[in-house]
Every structure is written in C-alpha cells, then in structure tokens.
N, CA and C of each residue as an Amber inpcrd file, in Angstrom:
protein
   456
  44.4980000 -44.1940000  46.2740000  44.2380000 -44.4180000  44.6550000
  46.3440000 -44.3280000  44.1300000  46.6070000 -44.8930000  43.5070000
  47.9000000 -44.7540000  42.8940000  48.4860000 -43.7830000  42.4130000
  48.8000000 -42.5680000  42.6780000  49.7080000 -41.5520000  41.3980000
  50.0350000 -42.2530000  40.2900000  50.9030000 -42.9090000  40.8780000
  51.8130000 -43.6180000  39.8310000  51.2340000 -44.6850000  38.5300000
  49.6910000 -45.1560000  38.9090000  48.9440000 -45.9520000  37.9190000
  48.0440000 -45.1670000  37.4790000  48.0100000 -43.8000000  38.0820000
  47.6860000 -42.8000000  37.3520000  47.8870000 -42.2580000  36.2350000
  49.5400000 -42.0960000  36.9010000  50.5540000 -41.3760000  35.4760000
  50.5070000 -42.7940000  34.3680000  50.2480000 -43.9020000  34.6910000
  50.4810000 -44.8380000  33.0980000  49.6170000 -45.3260000  32.8910000
  48.0070000 -45.0010000  34.1670000  47.3090000 -44.5870000  32.2950000
  46.8120000 -43.7890000  31.5430000  47.4240000 -42.5330000  32.1610000
  48.2190000 -41.1720000  31.2060000  48.5760000 -41.2490000  30.1390000
  49.9430000 -41.7560000  30.1180000  50.5650000 -41.9260000  29.1120000
  49.9970000 -42.9560000  28.4810000  49.5790000 -44.2880000  28.7280000
  49.2390000 -45.3900000  27.8670000  47.5960000 -44.6960000  26.5380000
  47.0780000 -44.0740000  27.4970000  45.9990000 -43.4740000  26.7520000
  46.7210000 -41.7540000  25.8000000  47.6930000 -42.0500000  26.2910000
  47.9950000 -40.4600000  25.0260000  48.8770000 -41.4770000  24.1590000
  49.4320000 -42.4960000  24.7350000  49.5840000 -43.6730000  23.4010000
  49.2730000 -43.8950000  22.8570000  48.2660000 -44.8340000  22.8570000
  46.5370000 -45.7910000  22.6490000  46.1330000 -44.3410000  21.4590000
  46.4790000 -43.2850000  21.7260000  46.3130000 -41.7140000  20.8840000
  46.3380000 -41.5740000  20.2780000  47.9000000 -41.7910000  20.2900000
  48.6070000 -41.5590000  18.5810000  49.0570000 -42.7900000  17.5030000
  48.1820000 -43.5350000  18.1580000  47.8690000 -44.8640000  17.6870000
  47.5100000 -44.9630000  17.1870000  46.1160000 -44.4540000  17.2730000
  44.3980000 -44.1580000  16.7680000  44.6340000 -42.8090000  15.8590000
  45.8130000 -41.5370000  15.9490000  45.4470000 -41.2470000  14.6790000
  46.4150000 -41.1770000  13.9710000  47.4880000 -42.4640000  14.1930000
  48.6230000 -42.9510000  12.7080000  47.8390000 -43.6320000  12.2340000
  46.4070000 -44.8050000  12.7210000  45.7330000 -45.3470000  11.7160000
  44.4810000 -44.5910000  11.3860000  44.2920000 -43.6870000  11.4690000
  43.3950000 -42.7840000  10.5390000  44.0620000 -41.8530000   9.5160000
  45.5820000 -42.2520000   9.6250000  46.3250000 -41.3660000   8.6490000
  46.3650000 -42.2640000   7.7680000  46.8320000 -43.5610000   7.5990000
  46.8710000 -44.6680000   7.4980000  46.1940000 -44.9170000   6.2930000
  44.5030000 -44.5940000   6.6510000  43.7310000 -44.8080000   6.2150000
  43.5050000 -43.9070000   5.0990000  43.5920000 -42.3960000   5.4840000
  43.6310000 -41.5960000   4.5230000  44.2410000 -41.4410000   2.9750000
  45.6910000 -42.4690000   3.4450000  46.9780000 -42.7600000   3.1190000
  46.3270000 -43.8900000   1.4130000  45.3030000 -44.8700000   2.3000000
  45.3640000 -45.7480000   1.3020000  43.6420000 -45.4610000   0.7240000
  43.1100000 -44.3220000   0.9960000  41.2070000 -43.2700000   0.5980000
  41.9030000 -43.0730000  -0.9670000  43.5290000 -41.8510000  -0.5870000
  43.8260000 -41.2160000  -1.5400000  44.5690000 -42.0210000  -2.7410000
  44.9620000 -43.4440000  -2.3810000  45.7080000 -43.1340000  -3.1360000
  47.5130000 -43.7820000  -2.6240000  48.1300000 -42.9360000  -1.4310000
  48.6990000 -42.5460000  -1.4580000  49.9780000 -43.8860000  -0.8270000
  50.1760000 -44.7090000  -1.8760000  51.0190000 -45.8180000  -1.0480000
  51.7920000 -45.8800000  -1.0780000  52.7900000 -44.8970000  -1.4850000
  54.0630000 -45.0150000  -0.9240000  54.4730000 -43.9500000   0.1120000
  52.9750000 -43.4530000   1.4010000  53.3930000 -43.3280000   2.2490000
  53.2290000 -44.5480000   3.1150000  52.5930000 -45.5900000   3.2990000
  52.5140000 -46.6090000   3.7740000  53.3830000 -47.3380000   4.6890000
  54.7100000 -47.5500000   4.3370000  56.0730000 -47.9780000   4.5640000
  56.3080000 -47.4410000   5.9510000  56.1490000 -45.1150000   5.4440000
  56.5980000 -44.9150000   7.0110000  56.1890000 -44.9280000   7.7130000
  54.7370000 -45.0680000   7.4970000  53.0870000 -45.1750000   8.4370000
  53.2970000 -46.4420000   9.0600000  53.8960000 -47.2110000   7.9920000
  54.3510000 -48.8560000   9.1850000  55.3250000 -49.1440000  10.1730000
  56.0760000 -48.4920000   9.9490000  57.5190000 -47.9640000  10.6810000
  57.1160000 -47.4160000  12.0890000  56.1190000 -46.8850000  11.3810000
  55.3730000 -45.0530000  13.3740000  54.8860000 -45.7540000  14.1610000
  53.2660000 -47.2960000  13.2800000  53.2460000 -48.1820000  13.9880000
  53.6760000 -48.6480000  14.9670000  54.8320000 -49.5770000  14.2920000
  55.2700000 -50.0520000  15.2500000  56.1330000 -49.6320000  15.8430000
  56.3900000 -48.6210000  16.2010000  57.1350000 -47.8660000  17.1570000
  56.2360000 -47.6430000  18.3650000  54.9740000 -47.4760000  17.9120000
  54.0530000 -46.8460000  18.8950000  53.8120000 -48.2490000  19.4980000
  53.7120000 -49.2040000  18.6380000  52.9830000 -50.1690000  19.3750000
  53.9110000 -51.2570000  20.6070000  55.2890000 -51.1320000  20.3150000
  56.4320000 -51.8530000  21.1590000  55.4310000 -50.4910000  22.6830000
  55.8430000 -49.3180000  22.5410000  55.6700000 -48.4620000  23.3090000
  54.8320000 -48.9540000  23.8620000  54.0280000 -48.9970000  23.1320000
  52.2760000 -49.5140000  24.0360000  52.0090000 -50.6480000  25.4580000
  53.0960000 -51.5160000  24.5500000  52.9180000 -53.0800000  24.8950000
  54.1160000 -52.9970000  26.4660000  55.3700000 -51.7490000  26.3990000
  55.8120000 -51.3110000  27.6850000  54.9700000 -50.6270000  28.2910000
  54.4590000 -49.4980000  27.9450000  53.5230000 -49.1800000  28.9580000
  52.5570000 -49.8370000  29.8100000  52.0140000 -51.1340000  29.0070000
  51.1570000 -51.9250000  29.5750000  51.9830000 -53.0560000  30.8850000
  52.6350000 -53.0660000  30.0400000  53.8870000 -54.1650000  30.7200000
  54.2440000 -53.2870000  32.3780000  54.3570000 -52.1130000  32.3930000
  54.8160000 -51.2580000  33.3450000  53.2720000 -51.1780000  34.5450000
  52.7000000 -50.5220000  33.9280000  51.0810000 -50.8470000  34.7230000
  50.3920000 -52.2070000  35.7220000  51.1460000 -53.0780000  34.2480000
  50.7890000 -54.5650000  35.1400000  52.4490000 -54.4950000  35.9760000
  53.3080000 -54.0840000  36.4950000  54.1120000 -54.4410000  37.0680000
  53.5690000 -53.4880000  38.3120000  52.7620000 -52.3000000  38.4970000
  51.7150000 -51.6160000  39.4670000  51.1470000 -52.3090000  40.1830000
  50.4170000 -52.4470000  38.6750000  48.7730000 -53.4440000  39.5750000
  49.5120000 -54.6900000  40.4770000  50.6230000 -55.5380000  40.0690000
  51.2160000 -56.2850000  41.1740000  51.7230000 -55.9860000  42.2440000
  52.4520000 -54.6230000  42.3740000  53.2940000 -54.4350000  43.5280000
  52.0390000 -53.5240000  44.4930000  51.0990000 -53.4870000  44.4260000
  49.6960000 -52.8230000  44.5030000  48.4460000 -54.0300000  45.0180000
  49.5150000 -55.4130000  44.7690000  48.1610000 -56.3130000  45.4720000
  47.8060000 -57.1380000  44.4160000  47.6210000 -56.9000000  43.2370000
  46.2490000 -57.2710000  42.7900000  47.1080000 -57.5300000  41.4030000
  46.6190000 -58.6680000  40.6320000  46.7090000 -59.3170000  39.2650000
  47.0160000 -58.7730000  38.0190000  48.2220000 -58.8820000  37.3590000
  48.2700000 -58.4010000  36.3570000  47.7970000 -58.2490000  35.1850000
  46.2250000 -58.6850000  35.1110000  45.6550000 -59.0080000  34.0190000
  44.2850000 -57.8780000  34.3300000  43.5740000 -57.8990000  32.6530000
  42.3410000 -57.5090000  32.8310000  41.5080000 -57.0010000  34.2390000
  41.1770000 -58.1640000  34.8520000  39.9210000 -58.4750000  35.7520000
  41.2870000 -57.8020000  37.1260000  42.4680000 -57.6830000  37.3410000
  43.7410000 -56.5870000  38.4070000  43.0830000 -55.1300000  38.0060000
  43.6230000 -55.2090000  37.0940000  42.4970000 -53.6380000  36.1930000
  41.8370000 -52.9750000  36.6130000  41.0170000 -53.6100000  36.5530000
  39.3630000 -53.4200000  36.4560000  39.4620000 -53.4090000  38.0790000
  39.7180000 -53.9160000  39.6400000  39.9500000 -54.3430000  40.0320000
  40.5360000 -52.5710000  41.1670000  41.3650000 -52.8380000  40.6620000
  42.6110000 -51.5860000  41.4320000  42.0760000 -50.3070000  40.6230000
  41.2970000 -50.4290000  39.8580000  40.5360000 -49.1740000  39.4200000
  39.6350000 -49.3070000  40.5890000  38.7800000 -49.7810000  40.4960000
  37.3060000 -50.0420000  41.5720000  37.8330000 -49.0580000  43.1400000
  38.8110000 -49.8370000  43.6450000  39.5570000 -49.6030000  44.4380000
  40.2990000 -48.0990000  44.8640000  40.8680000 -47.5260000  43.6140000
  41.4410000 -46.5200000  43.1790000  40.6230000 -45.1730000  43.4330000
  38.6850000 -45.3460000  43.0850000  37.8340000 -43.9260000  43.0220000
  38.0540000 -44.1900000  41.8970000  36.9430000 -42.7050000  41.7830000
  36.4190000 -42.2050000  40.9100000  37.3020000 -42.0280000  39.3400000
  38.8500000 -41.0500000  39.6080000  39.7050000 -39.9910000  38.7880000
  39.9320000 -42.0310000  38.6180000  40.1070000 -42.8910000  39.4070000
  41.2750000 -44.1210000  38.3440000  40.3950000 -44.2880000  37.5090000
  39.1250000 -44.6570000  37.9750000  38.0340000 -46.0680000  37.2210000
  37.7320000 -45.1040000  36.0260000  37.5360000 -43.9350000  35.5970000
  37.5510000 -43.4580000  34.7120000  38.5710000 -42.8900000  33.2170000
  39.9480000 -43.0450000  34.2260000  40.9680000 -43.4170000  33.5320000
  40.7890000 -44.5330000  32.9010000  40.6030000 -45.5220000  33.5200000
  40.7170000 -46.5730000  33.2090000  39.7150000 -47.0570000  31.9980000
  38.8540000 -46.6830000  32.6180000  37.3960000 -46.4080000  31.2820000
  37.7060000 -45.5880000  30.0890000  38.4320000 -44.8820000  30.4420000
  38.7790000 -43.5210000  29.3620000  39.5920000 -45.1380000  27.6540000
  40.6230000 -45.0220000  28.7520000  42.0680000 -46.0030000  28.4860000
  41.3570000 -47.1630000  27.2480000  40.1010000 -48.0380000  27.7080000
  39.6860000 -48.8200000  27.4080000  38.6690000 -48.2890000  26.1700000
  37.8460000 -47.3470000  26.0020000  37.4050000 -47.0470000  24.8990000
  38.0260000 -46.6160000  24.0060000  39.1680000 -46.1770000  24.3540000
  40.3610000 -45.6200000  22.9700000  41.3870000 -47.1370000  22.7530000
  41.2230000 -48.0550000  23.3340000  41.8850000 -49.1470000  23.4950000
  40.8650000 -49.8520000  21.9530000  40.0250000 -49.6410000  22.3800000
  37.7750000 -50.5810000  21.4210000  38.2930000 -49.3040000  19.9140000
  38.7870000 -48.6580000  20.2780000  38.4140000 -47.5380000  18.7990000
  39.7900000 -48.1330000  17.7960000  40.4860000 -47.8430000  18.9410000
  41.9660000 -48.4630000  17.9860000  41.7410000 -49.7220000  17.1000000
  41.3980000 -51.0770000  18.2980000  40.5180000 -51.9650000  17.6410000
  40.1320000 -52.2050000  15.9750000  39.2850000 -51.2010000  16.4990000
  38.4120000 -51.0550000  15.2440000  38.7510000 -50.2040000  14.0460000
  39.4570000 -49.4030000  14.2640000  39.8620000 -49.3930000  13.2200000
  41.2590000 -49.5120000  12.3690000  41.7380000 -50.4410000  13.3410000
  43.1420000 -51.1890000  12.8570000  42.5370000 -52.9280000  11.9380000
  40.8840000 -52.9790000  12.1820000  40.6330000 -53.7160000  11.5860000
  40.3300000 -53.1990000  10.5430000  39.2100000 -51.9740000  10.6440000
  38.8040000 -51.0290000   9.4830000  40.1860000 -51.2740000   7.9770000
  41.3830000 -50.4480000   8.9300000  42.5310000 -50.4660000   7.8770000
  43.0480000 -51.5700000   7.2810000  42.7100000 -53.1650000   7.8980000
  43.4760000 -54.5240000   7.2240000  41.8670000 -54.9840000   6.1840000
  41.0950000 -54.2620000   6.6330000  40.1950000 -54.7040000   5.8630000
  40.4420000 -53.6140000   4.0260000  40.5340000 -53.1200000   4.4460000
  41.3430000 -51.4980000   2.9900000  42.2610000 -52.3080000   2.9630000
  43.2070000 -52.7960000   3.6390000  44.7160000 -53.5060000   2.2930000
  44.1300000 -54.4210000   1.6330000  43.2800000 -55.5240000   2.3300000
  43.0360000 -57.0250000   1.8030000  42.1870000 -56.1520000   0.8750000
  40.9810000 -55.5530000   0.4470000  40.2720000 -55.0420000  -0.4210000
  41.1010000 -54.6680000  -1.9100000  42.4580000 -53.5570000  -1.4760000
  43.4370000 -53.3510000  -2.6000000  44.0080000 -54.5920000  -3.3590000
  44.4060000 -54.9480000  -2.1620000  45.5860000 -56.2420000  -2.6390000
  44.6660000 -57.6130000  -3.6300000  42.6110000 -57.4480000  -2.6690000
  41.9190000 -58.5710000  -3.7630000  42.1140000 -57.9340000  -5.1930000
  42.0040000 -56.5560000  -5.6000000  41.4660000 -55.7170000  -6.6020000
  43.2700000 -56.2210000  -7.4290000  43.8960000 -55.7360000  -6.9910000
  45.4420000 -56.0330000  -7.1960000  45.3010000 -57.5450000  -8.2560000
  45.2250000 -58.4940000  -7.3830000  44.7700000 -59.6960000  -7.9490000
  44.0730000 -59.9450000  -8.7590000  43.2080000 -59.1320000  -8.8000000
  41.4790000 -59.7990000  -9.8190000  42.0620000 -59.0540000 -10.8860000
  42.8300000 -58.3630000 -11.3600000  43.3980000 -57.2360000 -12.2810000
  44.6500000 -58.1230000 -12.9390000  44.9450000 -58.4940000 -12.0930000
  46.6250000 -59.1790000 -12.4750000  45.8760000 -60.6000000 -13.4000000
  44.8340000 -60.9990000 -12.6730000  44.6070000 -61.9000000 -13.2810000
  43.9820000 -61.8370000 -14.5380000  43.2050000 -60.7840000 -14.6930000
  42.6510000 -60.6210000 -15.9210000  42.9290000 -60.1510000 -16.9500000
  44.3600000 -59.4030000 -16.9110000  45.3300000 -59.2620000 -17.9780000
  46.2600000 -60.4860000 -17.9360000  46.4460000 -61.4870000 -17.8500000
  46.8300000 -62.4860000 -17.6830000  46.3020000 -63.3590000 -18.5390000
  44.5290000 -63.2280000 -18.0370000  44.2880000 -64.2880000 -19.0100000
  43.7590000 -63.8870000 -20.2850000  44.0220000 -62.6820000 -20.4040000
  44.0750000 -62.5290000 -22.2150000  44.9160000 -63.0560000 -22.8390000
  45.8990000 -63.1760000 -22.0650000  46.8350000 -64.9700000 -22.8700000
  48.1340000 -63.4190000 -23.5610000  48.0110000 -62.2590000 -23.7690000
  48.6530000 -61.1900000 -24.3400000  48.7710000 -60.6210000 -23.6660000
  50.1990000 -59.1160000 -23.5430000  50.4000000 -58.1740000 -22.2370000
  48.9570000 -57.1230000 -23.3940000  48.5920000 -56.4110000 -21.9770000
  47.9360000 -55.4340000 -22.8580000  48.2120000 -53.9940000 -22.8220000
  49.5880000 -53.8860000 -22.3770000  51.0330000 -52.6630000 -22.1200000
  52.7380000 -53.4030000 -22.7760000  53.1400000 -52.4750000 -23.5950000
  54.4150000 -53.1530000 -23.6310000  55.2250000 -52.4800000 -23.0760000
  56.3540000 -52.9040000 -23.0140000  57.4110000 -52.5650000 -21.8840000
  57.8030000 -51.2140000 -21.6550000  57.2710000 -50.2440000 -22.9120000
  57.8860000 -49.2180000 -23.4280000  56.5730000 -48.0680000 -23.0110000
  55.4520000 -48.8250000 -22.9050000  53.8560000 -47.9960000 -22.4260000
  53.3600000 -48.0920000 -23.4290000  52.9580000 -48.9060000 -24.3330000
  52.6730000 -48.7390000 -25.2110000  51.6920000 -49.6830000 -25.3830000
  50.2300000 -49.0080000 -25.9210000  49.1620000 -50.0010000 -25.4300000
  48.8890000 -50.8270000 -27.0830000  48.7800000 -52.5110000 -26.5240000
  48.7770000 -53.1740000 -27.8080000  47.4430000 -53.7690000 -27.5630000
  46.9580000 -53.6920000 -28.7440000  45.6200000 -54.0460000 -29.4560000
  45.4930000 -54.7230000 -30.5840000  45.5960000 -56.7280000 -30.4770000
  45.4790000 -57.3570000 -30.8130000  47.0210000 -58.3120000 -31.2630000
  47.5450000 -57.7810000 -32.7670000  48.3160000 -57.9170000 -33.1210000
  48.5440000 -57.0080000 -33.7020000  48.2750000 -55.8180000 -33.8150000
  48.9260000 -54.6440000 -33.9460000  50.4810000 -53.7740000 -33.5880000
  50.3400000 -52.4140000 -33.9820000  51.5890000 -52.2630000 -33.3450000
  51.4630000 -52.0440000 -32.1100000  50.5540000 -51.2380000 -31.8560000
  49.7260000 -50.2970000 -30.3300000  49.9180000 -48.7220000 -30.9780000
  49.5350000 -48.5910000 -30.1950000  49.1270000 -46.8820000 -29.7740000
  49.8950000 -45.9800000 -28.2040000  50.6150000 -44.7680000 -28.6770000
  50.8460000 -44.8000000 -27.5980000  50.2120000 -43.9090000 -26.6520000
  49.8780000 -44.4750000 -25.9770000  48.9320000 -43.4660000 -25.0310000
  48.9910000 -41.8630000 -24.6680000  50.4220000 -42.3560000 -24.2240000
  50.5060000 -40.6690000 -23.9720000  50.2520000 -39.8870000 -25.4900000
  50.6040000 -40.5450000 -26.7490000  50.1850000 -39.3650000 -27.3470000
  49.1220000 -39.4230000 -28.4490000  48.0000000 -40.1820000 -27.5340000
  46.7840000 -40.0320000 -27.5940000  46.6060000 -41.0700000 -28.9450000
C-alpha cells in the first residue's frame, strides 16, 4: 500500500467534506433568505473546488507513478491492490463525493426556484401596467395618491 496515496485520499476526503459542509451552509442561507451571504459562500466554494481539483490531480499522478491509469478505473485498481485500508479510504471518498454532488444539485434547484419565483413576481408586477410601489416606497392603488406602507 502506498502511504502517499492514502495521504492523498485522506486530504481529498477532508476537502470534499469541507465542500459538503459549505453546501449545507449555502442551503441554510437560501432557506432563511440570507441572500447577502451567498457571494462569500460562492467564493469559498470556488476555492474549495480548486483545492479538490488539485488534490485529485496529485492523486492521479501518484496512481501513474504506481503503474495505474489516472482515471477512475486506475483508482479502483490501485485501491484493490493496496489492501483494505486503501479500499476503505477510496470508497469513503467516493461516497462523500456522491453526497457533495447531490447537495450541489439540491442547491442548484433552490437557486433556480428562487430565480423563477423572482421572475414570475416581476412579470406579475409588470403585467399590471402600473407600478405597485413608487420610488418612495408608497403603495399605489389605481390612480389614487397612495398610502405609505410604513405608516399604515
């Protein structure tokens, strides 16, 4: 068993785990309407994706140095040849990566759901042919002068 390969798998697992936690933070922010938090979360996601890609590349180079292909079949083969510890590490990484893909998809659905709702709301307001709220926040009803929502 290659201790270097096991180290790569362990580091990759930690990075994917951090990415998964970040996806859960992102989902919570969207669920609670904290959209101001999303840009910082997106930046952290980008950084973690880069880190995972680098670790993945390093693992592939180690697979090649051990005489295996750099692809998934090579990873499966080197894990099988490396014994139970390496097989378990590889299986755990794959399972965590599957969770991350599922959570990332869930978040994408949430984003698109919010976007669709926003688009529909804007379309509804535009279809009325007149603004519902004026620039000063005053609620306009028909041709009247409007009432300030803040003052009741």
